[in-house]
mmCIF file of C-alpha atoms in Angstrom:
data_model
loop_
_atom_site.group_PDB
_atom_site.id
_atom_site.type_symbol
_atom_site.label_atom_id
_atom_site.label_comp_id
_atom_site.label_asym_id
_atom_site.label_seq_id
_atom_site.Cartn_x
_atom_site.Cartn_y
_atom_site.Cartn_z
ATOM 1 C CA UNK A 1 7.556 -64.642 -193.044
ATOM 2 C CA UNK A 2 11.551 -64.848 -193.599
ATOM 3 C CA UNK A 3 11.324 -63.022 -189.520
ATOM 4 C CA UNK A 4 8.860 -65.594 -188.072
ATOM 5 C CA UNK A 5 10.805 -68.283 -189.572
ATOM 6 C CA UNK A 6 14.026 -67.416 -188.187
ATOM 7 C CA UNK A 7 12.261 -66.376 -185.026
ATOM 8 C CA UNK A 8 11.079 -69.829 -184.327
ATOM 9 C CA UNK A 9 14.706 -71.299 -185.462
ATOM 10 C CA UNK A 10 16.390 -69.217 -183.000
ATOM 11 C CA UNK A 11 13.984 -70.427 -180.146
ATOM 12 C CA UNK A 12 14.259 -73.920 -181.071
ATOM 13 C CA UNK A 13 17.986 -73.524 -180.875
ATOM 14 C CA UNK A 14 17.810 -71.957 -177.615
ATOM 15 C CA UNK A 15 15.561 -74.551 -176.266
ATOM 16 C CA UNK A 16 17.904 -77.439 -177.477
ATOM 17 C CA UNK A 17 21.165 -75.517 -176.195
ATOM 18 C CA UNK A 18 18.991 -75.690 -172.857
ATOM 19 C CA UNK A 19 17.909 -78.797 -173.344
ATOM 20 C CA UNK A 20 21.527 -79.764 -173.960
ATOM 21 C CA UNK A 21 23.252 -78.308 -170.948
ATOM 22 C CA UNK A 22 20.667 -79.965 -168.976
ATOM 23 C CA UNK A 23 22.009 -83.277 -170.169
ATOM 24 C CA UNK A 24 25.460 -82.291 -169.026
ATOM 25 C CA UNK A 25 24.584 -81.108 -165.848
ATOM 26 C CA UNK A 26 22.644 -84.595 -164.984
ATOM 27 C CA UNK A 27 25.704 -86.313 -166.908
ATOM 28 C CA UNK A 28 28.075 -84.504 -164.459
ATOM 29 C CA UNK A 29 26.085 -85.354 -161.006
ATOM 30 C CA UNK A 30 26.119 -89.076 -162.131
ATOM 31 C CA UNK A 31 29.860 -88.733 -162.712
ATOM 32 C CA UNK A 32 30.072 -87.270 -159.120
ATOM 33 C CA UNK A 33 27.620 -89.377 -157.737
ATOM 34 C CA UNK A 34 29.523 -92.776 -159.276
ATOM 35 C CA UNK A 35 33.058 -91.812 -158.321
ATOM 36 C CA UNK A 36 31.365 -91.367 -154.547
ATOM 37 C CA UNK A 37 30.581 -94.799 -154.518
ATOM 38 C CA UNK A 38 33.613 -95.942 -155.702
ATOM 39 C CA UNK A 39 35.376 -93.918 -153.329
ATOM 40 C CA UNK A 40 33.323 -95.096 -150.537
ATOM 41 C CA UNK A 41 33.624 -98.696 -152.039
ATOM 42 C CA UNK A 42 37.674 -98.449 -151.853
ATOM 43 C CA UNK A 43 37.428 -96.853 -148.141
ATOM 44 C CA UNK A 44 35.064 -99.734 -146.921
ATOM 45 C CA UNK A 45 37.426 -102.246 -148.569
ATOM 46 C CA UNK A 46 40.632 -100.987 -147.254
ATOM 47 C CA UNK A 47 39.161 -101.084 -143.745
ATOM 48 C CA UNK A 48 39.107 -104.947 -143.430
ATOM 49 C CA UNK A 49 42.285 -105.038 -144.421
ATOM 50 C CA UNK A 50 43.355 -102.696 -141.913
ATOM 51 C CA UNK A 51 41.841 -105.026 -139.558
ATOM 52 C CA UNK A 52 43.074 -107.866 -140.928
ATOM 53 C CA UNK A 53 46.774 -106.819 -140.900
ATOM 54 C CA UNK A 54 46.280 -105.507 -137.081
ATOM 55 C CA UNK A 55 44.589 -108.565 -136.147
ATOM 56 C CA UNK A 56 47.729 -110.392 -137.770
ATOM 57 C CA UNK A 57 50.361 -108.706 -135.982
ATOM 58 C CA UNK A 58 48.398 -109.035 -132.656
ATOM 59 C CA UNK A 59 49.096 -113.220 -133.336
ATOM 60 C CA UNK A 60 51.905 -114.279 -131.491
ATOM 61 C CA UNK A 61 54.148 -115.969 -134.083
ATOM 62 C CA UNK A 62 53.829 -119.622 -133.712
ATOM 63 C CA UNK A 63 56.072 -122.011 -132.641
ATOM 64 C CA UNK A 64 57.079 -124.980 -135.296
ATOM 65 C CA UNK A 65 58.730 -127.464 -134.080
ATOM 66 C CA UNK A 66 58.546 -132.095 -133.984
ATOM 67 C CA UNK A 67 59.007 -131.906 -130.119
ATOM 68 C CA UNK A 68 56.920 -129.325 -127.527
ATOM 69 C CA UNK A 69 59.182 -129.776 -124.523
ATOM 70 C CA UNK A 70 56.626 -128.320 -121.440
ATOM 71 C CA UNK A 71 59.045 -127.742 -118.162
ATOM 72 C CA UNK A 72 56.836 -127.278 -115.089
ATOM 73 C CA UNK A 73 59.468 -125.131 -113.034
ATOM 74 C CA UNK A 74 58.689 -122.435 -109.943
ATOM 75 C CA UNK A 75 59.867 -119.001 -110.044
ATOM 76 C CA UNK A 76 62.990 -119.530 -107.771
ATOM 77 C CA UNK A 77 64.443 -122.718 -109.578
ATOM 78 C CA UNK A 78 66.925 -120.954 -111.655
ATOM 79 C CA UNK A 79 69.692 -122.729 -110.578
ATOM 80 C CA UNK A 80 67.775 -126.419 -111.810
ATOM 81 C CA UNK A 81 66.597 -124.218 -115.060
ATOM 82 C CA UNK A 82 69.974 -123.447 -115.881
ATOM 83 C CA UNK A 83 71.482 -126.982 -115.042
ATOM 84 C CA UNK A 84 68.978 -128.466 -117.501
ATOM 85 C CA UNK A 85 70.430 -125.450 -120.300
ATOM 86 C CA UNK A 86 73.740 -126.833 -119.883
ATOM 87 C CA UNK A 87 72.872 -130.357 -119.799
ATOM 88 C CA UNK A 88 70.384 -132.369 -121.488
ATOM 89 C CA UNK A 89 68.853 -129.139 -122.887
ATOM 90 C CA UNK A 90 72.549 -128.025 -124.599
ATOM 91 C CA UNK A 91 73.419 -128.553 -128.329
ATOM 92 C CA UNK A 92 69.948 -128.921 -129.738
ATOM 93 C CA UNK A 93 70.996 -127.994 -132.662
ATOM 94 C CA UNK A 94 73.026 -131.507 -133.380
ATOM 95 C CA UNK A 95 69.498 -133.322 -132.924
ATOM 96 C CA UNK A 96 67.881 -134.663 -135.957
ATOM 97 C CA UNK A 97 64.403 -133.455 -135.049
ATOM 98 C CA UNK A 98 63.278 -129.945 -134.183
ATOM 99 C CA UNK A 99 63.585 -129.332 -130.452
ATOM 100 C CA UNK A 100 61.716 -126.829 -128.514
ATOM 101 C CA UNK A 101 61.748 -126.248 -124.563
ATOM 102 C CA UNK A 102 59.721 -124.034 -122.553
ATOM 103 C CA UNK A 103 59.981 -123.564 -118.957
ATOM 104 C CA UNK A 104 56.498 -122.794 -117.497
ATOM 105 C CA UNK A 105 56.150 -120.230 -114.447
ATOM 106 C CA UNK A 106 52.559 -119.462 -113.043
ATOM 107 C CA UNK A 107 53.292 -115.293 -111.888
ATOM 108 C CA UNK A 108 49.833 -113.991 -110.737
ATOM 109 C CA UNK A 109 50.858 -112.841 -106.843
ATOM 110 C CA UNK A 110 54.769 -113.057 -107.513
ATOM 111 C CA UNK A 111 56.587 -110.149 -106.256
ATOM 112 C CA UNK A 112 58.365 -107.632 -108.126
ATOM 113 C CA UNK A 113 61.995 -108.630 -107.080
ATOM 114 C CA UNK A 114 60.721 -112.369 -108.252
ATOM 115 C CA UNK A 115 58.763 -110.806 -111.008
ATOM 116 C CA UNK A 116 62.008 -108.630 -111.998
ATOM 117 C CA UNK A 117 64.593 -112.231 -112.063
ATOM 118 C CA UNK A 118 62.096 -113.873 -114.271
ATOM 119 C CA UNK A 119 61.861 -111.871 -116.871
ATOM 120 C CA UNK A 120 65.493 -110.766 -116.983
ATOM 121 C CA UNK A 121 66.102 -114.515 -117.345
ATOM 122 C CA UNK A 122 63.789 -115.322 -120.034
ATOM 123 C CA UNK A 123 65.333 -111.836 -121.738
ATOM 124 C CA UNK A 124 68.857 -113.957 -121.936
ATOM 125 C CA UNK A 125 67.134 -117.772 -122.796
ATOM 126 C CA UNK A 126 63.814 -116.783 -124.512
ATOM 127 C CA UNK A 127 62.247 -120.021 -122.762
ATOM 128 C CA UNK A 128 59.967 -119.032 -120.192
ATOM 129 C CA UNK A 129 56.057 -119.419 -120.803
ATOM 130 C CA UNK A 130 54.580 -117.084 -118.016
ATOM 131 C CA UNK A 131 51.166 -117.792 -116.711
ATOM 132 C CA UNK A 132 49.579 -114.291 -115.695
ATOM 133 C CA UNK A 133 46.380 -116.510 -113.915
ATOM 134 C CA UNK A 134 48.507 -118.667 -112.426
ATOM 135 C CA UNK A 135 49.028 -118.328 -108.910
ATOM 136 C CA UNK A 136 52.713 -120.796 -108.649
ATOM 137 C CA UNK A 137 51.985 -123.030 -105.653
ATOM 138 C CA UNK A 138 52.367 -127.307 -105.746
ATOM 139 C CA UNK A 139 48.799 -127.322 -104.778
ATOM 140 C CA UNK A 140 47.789 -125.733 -108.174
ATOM 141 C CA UNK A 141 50.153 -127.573 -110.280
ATOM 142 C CA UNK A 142 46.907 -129.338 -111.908
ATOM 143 C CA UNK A 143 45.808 -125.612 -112.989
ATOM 144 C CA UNK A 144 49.421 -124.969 -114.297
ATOM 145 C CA UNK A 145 49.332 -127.810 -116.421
ATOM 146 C CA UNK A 146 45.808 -127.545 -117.983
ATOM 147 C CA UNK A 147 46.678 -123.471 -118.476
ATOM 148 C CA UNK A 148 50.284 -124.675 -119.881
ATOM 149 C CA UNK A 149 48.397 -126.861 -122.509
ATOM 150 C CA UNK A 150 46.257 -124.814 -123.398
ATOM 151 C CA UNK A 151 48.690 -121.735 -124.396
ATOM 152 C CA UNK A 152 50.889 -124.643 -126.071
ATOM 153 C CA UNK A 153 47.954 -125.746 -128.067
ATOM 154 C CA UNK A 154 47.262 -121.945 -129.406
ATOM 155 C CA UNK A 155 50.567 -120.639 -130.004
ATOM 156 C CA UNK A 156 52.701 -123.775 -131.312
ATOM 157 C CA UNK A 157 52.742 -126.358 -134.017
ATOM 158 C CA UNK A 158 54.371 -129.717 -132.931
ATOM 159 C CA UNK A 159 53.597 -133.342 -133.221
ATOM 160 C CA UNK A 160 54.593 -134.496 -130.111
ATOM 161 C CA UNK A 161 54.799 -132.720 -126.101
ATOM 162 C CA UNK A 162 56.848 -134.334 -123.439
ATOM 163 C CA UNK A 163 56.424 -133.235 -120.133
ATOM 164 C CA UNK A 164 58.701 -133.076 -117.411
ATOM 165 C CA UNK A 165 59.916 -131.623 -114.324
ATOM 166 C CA UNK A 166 62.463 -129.445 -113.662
ATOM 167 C CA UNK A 167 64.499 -132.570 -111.535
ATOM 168 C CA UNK A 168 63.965 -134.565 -114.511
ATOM 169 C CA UNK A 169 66.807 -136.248 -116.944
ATOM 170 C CA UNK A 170 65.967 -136.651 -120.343
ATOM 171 C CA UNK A 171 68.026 -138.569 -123.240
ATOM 172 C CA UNK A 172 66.220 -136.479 -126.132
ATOM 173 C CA UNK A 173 68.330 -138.359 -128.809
ATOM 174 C CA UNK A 174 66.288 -141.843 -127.440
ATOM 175 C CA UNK A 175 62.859 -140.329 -127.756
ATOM 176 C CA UNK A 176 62.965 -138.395 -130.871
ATOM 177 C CA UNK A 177 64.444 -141.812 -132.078
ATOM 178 C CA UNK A 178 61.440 -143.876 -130.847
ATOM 179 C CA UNK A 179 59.442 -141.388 -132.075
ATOM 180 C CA UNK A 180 59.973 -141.272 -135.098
ATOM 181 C CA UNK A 181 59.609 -144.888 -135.523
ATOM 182 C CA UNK A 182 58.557 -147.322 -132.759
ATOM 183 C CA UNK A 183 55.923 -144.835 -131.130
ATOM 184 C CA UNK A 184 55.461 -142.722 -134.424
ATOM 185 C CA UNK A 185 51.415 -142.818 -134.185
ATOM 186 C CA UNK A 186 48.316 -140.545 -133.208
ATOM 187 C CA UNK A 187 46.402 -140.408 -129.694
ATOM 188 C CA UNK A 188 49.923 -141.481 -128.129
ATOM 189 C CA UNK A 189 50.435 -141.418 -124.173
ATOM 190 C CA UNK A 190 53.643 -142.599 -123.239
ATOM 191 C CA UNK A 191 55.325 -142.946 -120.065
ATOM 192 C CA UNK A 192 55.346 -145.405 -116.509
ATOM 193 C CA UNK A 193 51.987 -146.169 -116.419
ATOM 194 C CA UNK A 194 50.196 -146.738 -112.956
ATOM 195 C CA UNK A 195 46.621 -148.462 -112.618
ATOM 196 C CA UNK A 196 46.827 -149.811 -109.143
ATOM 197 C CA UNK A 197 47.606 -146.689 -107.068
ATOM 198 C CA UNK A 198 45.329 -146.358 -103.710
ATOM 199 C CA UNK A 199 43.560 -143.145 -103.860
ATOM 200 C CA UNK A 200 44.324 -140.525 -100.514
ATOM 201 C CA UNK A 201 41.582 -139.735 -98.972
ATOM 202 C CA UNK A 202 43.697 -138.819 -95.795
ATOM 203 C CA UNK A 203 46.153 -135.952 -95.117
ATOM 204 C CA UNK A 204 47.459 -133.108 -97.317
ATOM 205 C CA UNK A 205 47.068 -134.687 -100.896
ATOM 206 C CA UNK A 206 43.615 -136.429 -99.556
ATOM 207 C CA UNK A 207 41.054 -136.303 -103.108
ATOM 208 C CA UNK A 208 37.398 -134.985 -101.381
ATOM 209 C CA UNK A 209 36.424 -135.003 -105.327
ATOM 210 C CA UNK A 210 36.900 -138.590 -105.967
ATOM 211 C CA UNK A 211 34.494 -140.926 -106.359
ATOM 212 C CA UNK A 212 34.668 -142.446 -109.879
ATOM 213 C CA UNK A 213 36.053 -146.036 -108.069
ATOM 214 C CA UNK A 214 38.203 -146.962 -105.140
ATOM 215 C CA UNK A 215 41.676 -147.015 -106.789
ATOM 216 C CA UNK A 216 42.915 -144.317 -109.525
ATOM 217 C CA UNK A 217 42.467 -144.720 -113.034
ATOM 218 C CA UNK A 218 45.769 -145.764 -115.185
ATOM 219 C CA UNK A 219 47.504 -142.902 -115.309
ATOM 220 C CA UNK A 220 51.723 -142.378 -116.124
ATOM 221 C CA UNK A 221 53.731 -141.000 -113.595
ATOM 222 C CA UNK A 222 54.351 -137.258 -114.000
ATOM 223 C CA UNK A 223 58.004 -136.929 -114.001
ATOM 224 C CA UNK A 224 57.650 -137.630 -117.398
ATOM 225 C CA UNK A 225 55.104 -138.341 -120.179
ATOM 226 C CA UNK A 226 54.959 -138.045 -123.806
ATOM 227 C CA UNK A 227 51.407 -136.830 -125.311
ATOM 228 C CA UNK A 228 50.877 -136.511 -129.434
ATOM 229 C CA UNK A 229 49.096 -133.035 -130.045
ATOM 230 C CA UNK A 230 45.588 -134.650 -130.639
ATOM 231 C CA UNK A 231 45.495 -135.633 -127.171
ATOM 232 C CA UNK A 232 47.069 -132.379 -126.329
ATOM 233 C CA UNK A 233 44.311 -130.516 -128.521
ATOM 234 C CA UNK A 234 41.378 -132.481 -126.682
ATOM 235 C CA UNK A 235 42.757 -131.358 -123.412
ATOM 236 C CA UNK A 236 42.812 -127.753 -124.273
ATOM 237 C CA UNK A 237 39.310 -127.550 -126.235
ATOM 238 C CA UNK A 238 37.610 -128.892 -122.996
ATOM 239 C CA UNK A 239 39.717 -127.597 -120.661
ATOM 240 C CA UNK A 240 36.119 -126.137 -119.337
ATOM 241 C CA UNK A 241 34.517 -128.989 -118.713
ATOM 242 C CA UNK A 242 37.365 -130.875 -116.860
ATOM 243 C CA UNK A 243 37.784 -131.888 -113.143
ATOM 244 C CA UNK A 244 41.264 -130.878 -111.229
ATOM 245 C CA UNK A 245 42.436 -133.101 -108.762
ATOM 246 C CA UNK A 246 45.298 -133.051 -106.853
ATOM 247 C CA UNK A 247 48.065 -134.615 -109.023
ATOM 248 C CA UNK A 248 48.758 -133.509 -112.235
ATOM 249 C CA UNK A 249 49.564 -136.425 -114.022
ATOM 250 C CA UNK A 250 46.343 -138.232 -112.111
ATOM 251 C CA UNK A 251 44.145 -135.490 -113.621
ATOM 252 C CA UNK A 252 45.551 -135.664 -117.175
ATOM 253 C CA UNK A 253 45.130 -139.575 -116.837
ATOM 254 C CA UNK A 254 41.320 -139.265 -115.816
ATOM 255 C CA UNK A 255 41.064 -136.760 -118.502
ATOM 256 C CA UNK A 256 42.148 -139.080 -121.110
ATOM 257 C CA UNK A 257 40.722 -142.359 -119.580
ATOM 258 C CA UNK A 258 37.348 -142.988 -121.667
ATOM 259 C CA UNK A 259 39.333 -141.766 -124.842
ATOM 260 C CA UNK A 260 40.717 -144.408 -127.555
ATOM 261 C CA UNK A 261 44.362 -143.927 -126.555
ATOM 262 C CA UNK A 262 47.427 -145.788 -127.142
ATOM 263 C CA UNK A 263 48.747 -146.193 -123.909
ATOM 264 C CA UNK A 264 52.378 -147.062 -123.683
ATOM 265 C CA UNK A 265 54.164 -148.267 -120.832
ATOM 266 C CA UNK A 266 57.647 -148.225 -120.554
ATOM 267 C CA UNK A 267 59.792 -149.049 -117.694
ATOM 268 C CA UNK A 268 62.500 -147.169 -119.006
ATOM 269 C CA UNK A 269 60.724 -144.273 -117.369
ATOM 270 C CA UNK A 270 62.299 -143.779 -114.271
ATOM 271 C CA UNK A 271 59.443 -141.332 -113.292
ATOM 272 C CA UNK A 272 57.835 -142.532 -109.923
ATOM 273 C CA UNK A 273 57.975 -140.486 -107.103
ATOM 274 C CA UNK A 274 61.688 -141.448 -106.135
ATOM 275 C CA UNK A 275 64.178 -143.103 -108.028
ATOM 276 C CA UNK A 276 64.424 -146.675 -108.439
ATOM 277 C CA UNK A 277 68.042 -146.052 -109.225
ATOM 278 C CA UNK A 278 70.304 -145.116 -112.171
ATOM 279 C CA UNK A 279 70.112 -148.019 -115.396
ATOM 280 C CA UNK A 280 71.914 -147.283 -118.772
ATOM 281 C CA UNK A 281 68.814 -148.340 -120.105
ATOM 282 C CA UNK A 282 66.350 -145.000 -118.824
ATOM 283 C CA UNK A 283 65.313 -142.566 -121.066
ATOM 284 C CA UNK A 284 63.823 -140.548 -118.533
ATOM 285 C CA UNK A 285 65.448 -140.233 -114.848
ATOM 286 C CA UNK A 286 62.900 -138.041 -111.980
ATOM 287 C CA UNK A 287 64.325 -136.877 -108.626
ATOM 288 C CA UNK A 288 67.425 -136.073 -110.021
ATOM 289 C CA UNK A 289 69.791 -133.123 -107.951
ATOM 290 C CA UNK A 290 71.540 -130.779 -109.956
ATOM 291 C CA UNK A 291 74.943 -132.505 -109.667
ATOM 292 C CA UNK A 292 72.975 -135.327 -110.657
ATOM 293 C CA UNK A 293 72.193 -133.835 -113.874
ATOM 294 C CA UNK A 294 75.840 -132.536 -114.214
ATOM 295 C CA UNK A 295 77.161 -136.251 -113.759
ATOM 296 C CA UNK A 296 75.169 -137.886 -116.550
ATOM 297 C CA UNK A 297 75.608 -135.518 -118.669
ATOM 298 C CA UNK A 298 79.867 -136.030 -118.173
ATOM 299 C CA UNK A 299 78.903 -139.453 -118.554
ATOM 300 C CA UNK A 300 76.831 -139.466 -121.761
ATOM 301 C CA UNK A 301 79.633 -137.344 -123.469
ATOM 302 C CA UNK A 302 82.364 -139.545 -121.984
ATOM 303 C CA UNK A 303 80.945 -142.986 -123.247
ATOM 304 C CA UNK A 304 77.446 -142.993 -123.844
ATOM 305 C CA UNK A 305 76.292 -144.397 -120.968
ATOM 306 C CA UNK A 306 73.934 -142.796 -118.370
ATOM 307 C CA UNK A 307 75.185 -144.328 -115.183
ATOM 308 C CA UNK A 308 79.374 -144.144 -113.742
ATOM 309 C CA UNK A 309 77.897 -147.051 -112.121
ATOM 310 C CA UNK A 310 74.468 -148.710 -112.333
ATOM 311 C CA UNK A 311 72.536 -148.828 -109.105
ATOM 312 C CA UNK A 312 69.164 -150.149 -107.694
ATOM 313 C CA UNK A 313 66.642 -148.887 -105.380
ATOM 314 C CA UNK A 314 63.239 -150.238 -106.703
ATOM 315 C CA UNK A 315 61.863 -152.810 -108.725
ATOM 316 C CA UNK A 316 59.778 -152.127 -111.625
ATOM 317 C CA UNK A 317 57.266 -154.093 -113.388
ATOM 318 C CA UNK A 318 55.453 -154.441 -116.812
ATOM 319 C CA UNK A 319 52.377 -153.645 -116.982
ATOM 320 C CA UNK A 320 49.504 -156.173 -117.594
ATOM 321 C CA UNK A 321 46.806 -154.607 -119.992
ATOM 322 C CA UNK A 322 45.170 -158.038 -120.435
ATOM 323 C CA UNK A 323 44.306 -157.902 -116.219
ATOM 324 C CA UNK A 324 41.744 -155.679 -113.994
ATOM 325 C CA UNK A 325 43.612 -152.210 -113.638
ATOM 326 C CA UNK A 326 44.526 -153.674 -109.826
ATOM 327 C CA UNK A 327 46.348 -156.434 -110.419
ATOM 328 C CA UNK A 328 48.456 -154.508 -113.293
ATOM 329 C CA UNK A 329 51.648 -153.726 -111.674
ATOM 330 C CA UNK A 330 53.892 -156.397 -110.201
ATOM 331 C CA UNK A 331 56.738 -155.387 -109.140
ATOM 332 C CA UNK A 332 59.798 -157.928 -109.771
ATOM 333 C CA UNK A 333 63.798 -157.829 -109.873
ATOM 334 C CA UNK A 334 65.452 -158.000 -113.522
ATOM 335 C CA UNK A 335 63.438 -155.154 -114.427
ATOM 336 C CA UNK A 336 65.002 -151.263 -115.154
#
C-alpha cells in the first residue's frame, strides 16, 4: 500500500509540475504578446510625430509684423527697387511700428539671365516675393495682385497692407501714425477714392467683362491704398470666385464693393494716374522718377518737409459719400 501511495503522489506531482510549466509558458506568450503591442503602440505613435515635425519644417516661417508693405515691381526695375531701399524704405528700424516690405515679381516665362539678377538680388535684400504662376506683364497686373494677396495672407501676420508701386513715395512715419490712431479700425480701405470714373470700353484697357453699371464702382487709386488684413483675408479666401478686370485697383474695388467697409478718402493721396504736383501735406506721392525719390528724401532729412518747393498740376476734391457715386468727385483749387 506504502508503493501505491507514493505511486499516485509522484504522478500527482508530475501532473502539477506539468500543469505548472504550462502556466508559465501561457504567462510568457502574454508577456510577449503585450510588449508587441506596446511596441507597435510606441511605433504608431512616433509616426505622427514624425509627420508632424516634417510637416512643420515644410511651413515657411511667418512673417510678424504691424505693416505688410506689398511692392508691385517688374523684373528689370532694380534701379527704382533700390532707390526705394535707400529712401523711404531706409532706417526702418527708427520707426515705432514693425515695418515689413516685399517687392513682388511674377517669374513664370522670365529668362535665366533675368531669372539669375533676381534672385542674386533678393540673396543681398531678402525682399523679393516671387510668383512662379505669374507670367510679369501690365496686362496681368490684376493676377499679380490677387496671387500677391493671397501668399501675403498665408505666410504673414500683420494688421495692416499698404500697397504701392514701385514709382511711389511713401512717408511711413505719417501712416503708421494715423494708423495707430485716426484710422486704427477693422474692414479699413484707405486711399484717393474714385466713384465717377467712365468705364473704357474702347482701345487697349477697353473692359469686354463689364456690365455691372455704366461708370466704375468707388474704387481708390492704385498708386497707393491701405487694406486691414480682414479685407485682405476675404480677398484671398475667394480669390476663386472673383472677376479680373483690367486695373488692379478697379478689381480690388469691385471686389470689396457689396462688403461693409470703411472707406476712407484722403486727398493726401497723391495716387491718380499723374501727379497733381508735390504738397508738404501728401503722404503718398505716384509717378515719382528716381531722382524724384532721391530729392524728397534730402528734403525730409533736411527739414521735414516733402517739397524744395510746393507745386500744382491738378486739383483734387473731397469726396461726397452723402451723393450718387457720379456726382462724388468735384474737383476744386485749395485742395492738396
Amino acid at each position: 500500500m506504502a508503493d501505491i501511495s507514493t505511486f499516485i503522489k509522484r504522478q500527482l506531482f508530475r501532473r502539477n509540475e506539468t500543469f505548472l510549466l504550462l502556466l508559465l509558458f501561457v504567462a510568457l506568450i502574454f508577456v510577449f504578446l503585450l510588449n508587441q503591442k506596446v511596441g507597435c503602440d510606441v511605433k504608431n505613435d512616433s509616426l505622427p510625430q514624425k509627420a508632424i515635425k516634417a510637416n512643420e519644417q515644410s511651413i515657411p516661417v511667418e512673417l510678424e509684423t504691424f505693416l505688410f508693405i506689398m511692392i508691385l515691381t517688374a523684373p528689370n526695375g532694380k534701379e527704382r527697387r533700390d532707390a526705394m531701399r535707400k529712401t523711404w524704405l531706409s532706417n526702418l528700424e527708427t520707426l515705432h511700428s514693425s515695418v515689413v516690405p516685399r517687392f513682388v515679381i511674377g517669374i513664370k516665362e522670365l529668362s535665366l539671365e533675368d531669372m539669375k539678377n533676381v534672385e542674386e538680388e533678393n540673396t543681398r535684400h531678402h525682399d523679393i516675393i516671387f510668383l512662379p504662376e505669374l507670367k510679369d506683364a501690365y496686362k496681368d497686373l490684376p493676377s499679380k495682385v490677387l496671387q500677391a494677396l493671397k501668399w501675403i495672407d498665408q505666410h504673414a501676420n500683420f494688421s495692416y497692407l499698404l500697397k504701392v508701386d514701385d514709382d511711389s513715395f511713401v512717408r511711413l512715419n505719417v501712416i503708421l501714425n494715423e494708423l495707430q490712431s485716426t484710422y486704427s479700425m477693422k474692414r479699413l480701405y484707405w486711399g484717393f477714392f474714385r466713384g465717377d470714373a467712365h468705364v473704357k470700353f474702347t482701345g487697349p484697357w477697353a473692359e469686354k467683362n463689364w456690365n455691372l453699371c455704366d461708370r466704375y464702382l468707388p474704387y481708390a487709386q492704385g498708386g497707393g491704398y491701405v487694406l486691414s488684413r480682414d479685407l485682405v483675408n476675404f480677398i484671398a479666401r475667394n480669390s476663386d470666385f472673383l472677376q479680373k478686370f483690367n486695373s488692379e485697383d478697379v478689381s480690388v474695388g469691385t471686389w470689396l464693393a457689396p462688403l461693409q467697409v470703411n472707406r476712407v478718402h484722403d486727398y493726401r493721396f497723391d495716387t491718380e494716374y499723374r501727379s497733381r504736383g508735390c504738397n508738404n501735406l501728401h503722404i503718398v506721392s505716384h509717378k515719382q522718377s528716381v531722382s524724384d525719390m532721391y530729392q524728397k528724401h534730402r528734403q525730409l532729412q533736411k527739414d521735414g518737409k516733402l517739397c524744395h518747393q510746393e507745386t500744382h498740376l491738378m486739383n483734387s476734391f473731397i469726396y461726397n459719400w452723402s451723393v450718387p457715386p457720379t456726382k462724388c468727385c468735384k474737383r476744386m483749387g485749395g485742395i492738396p
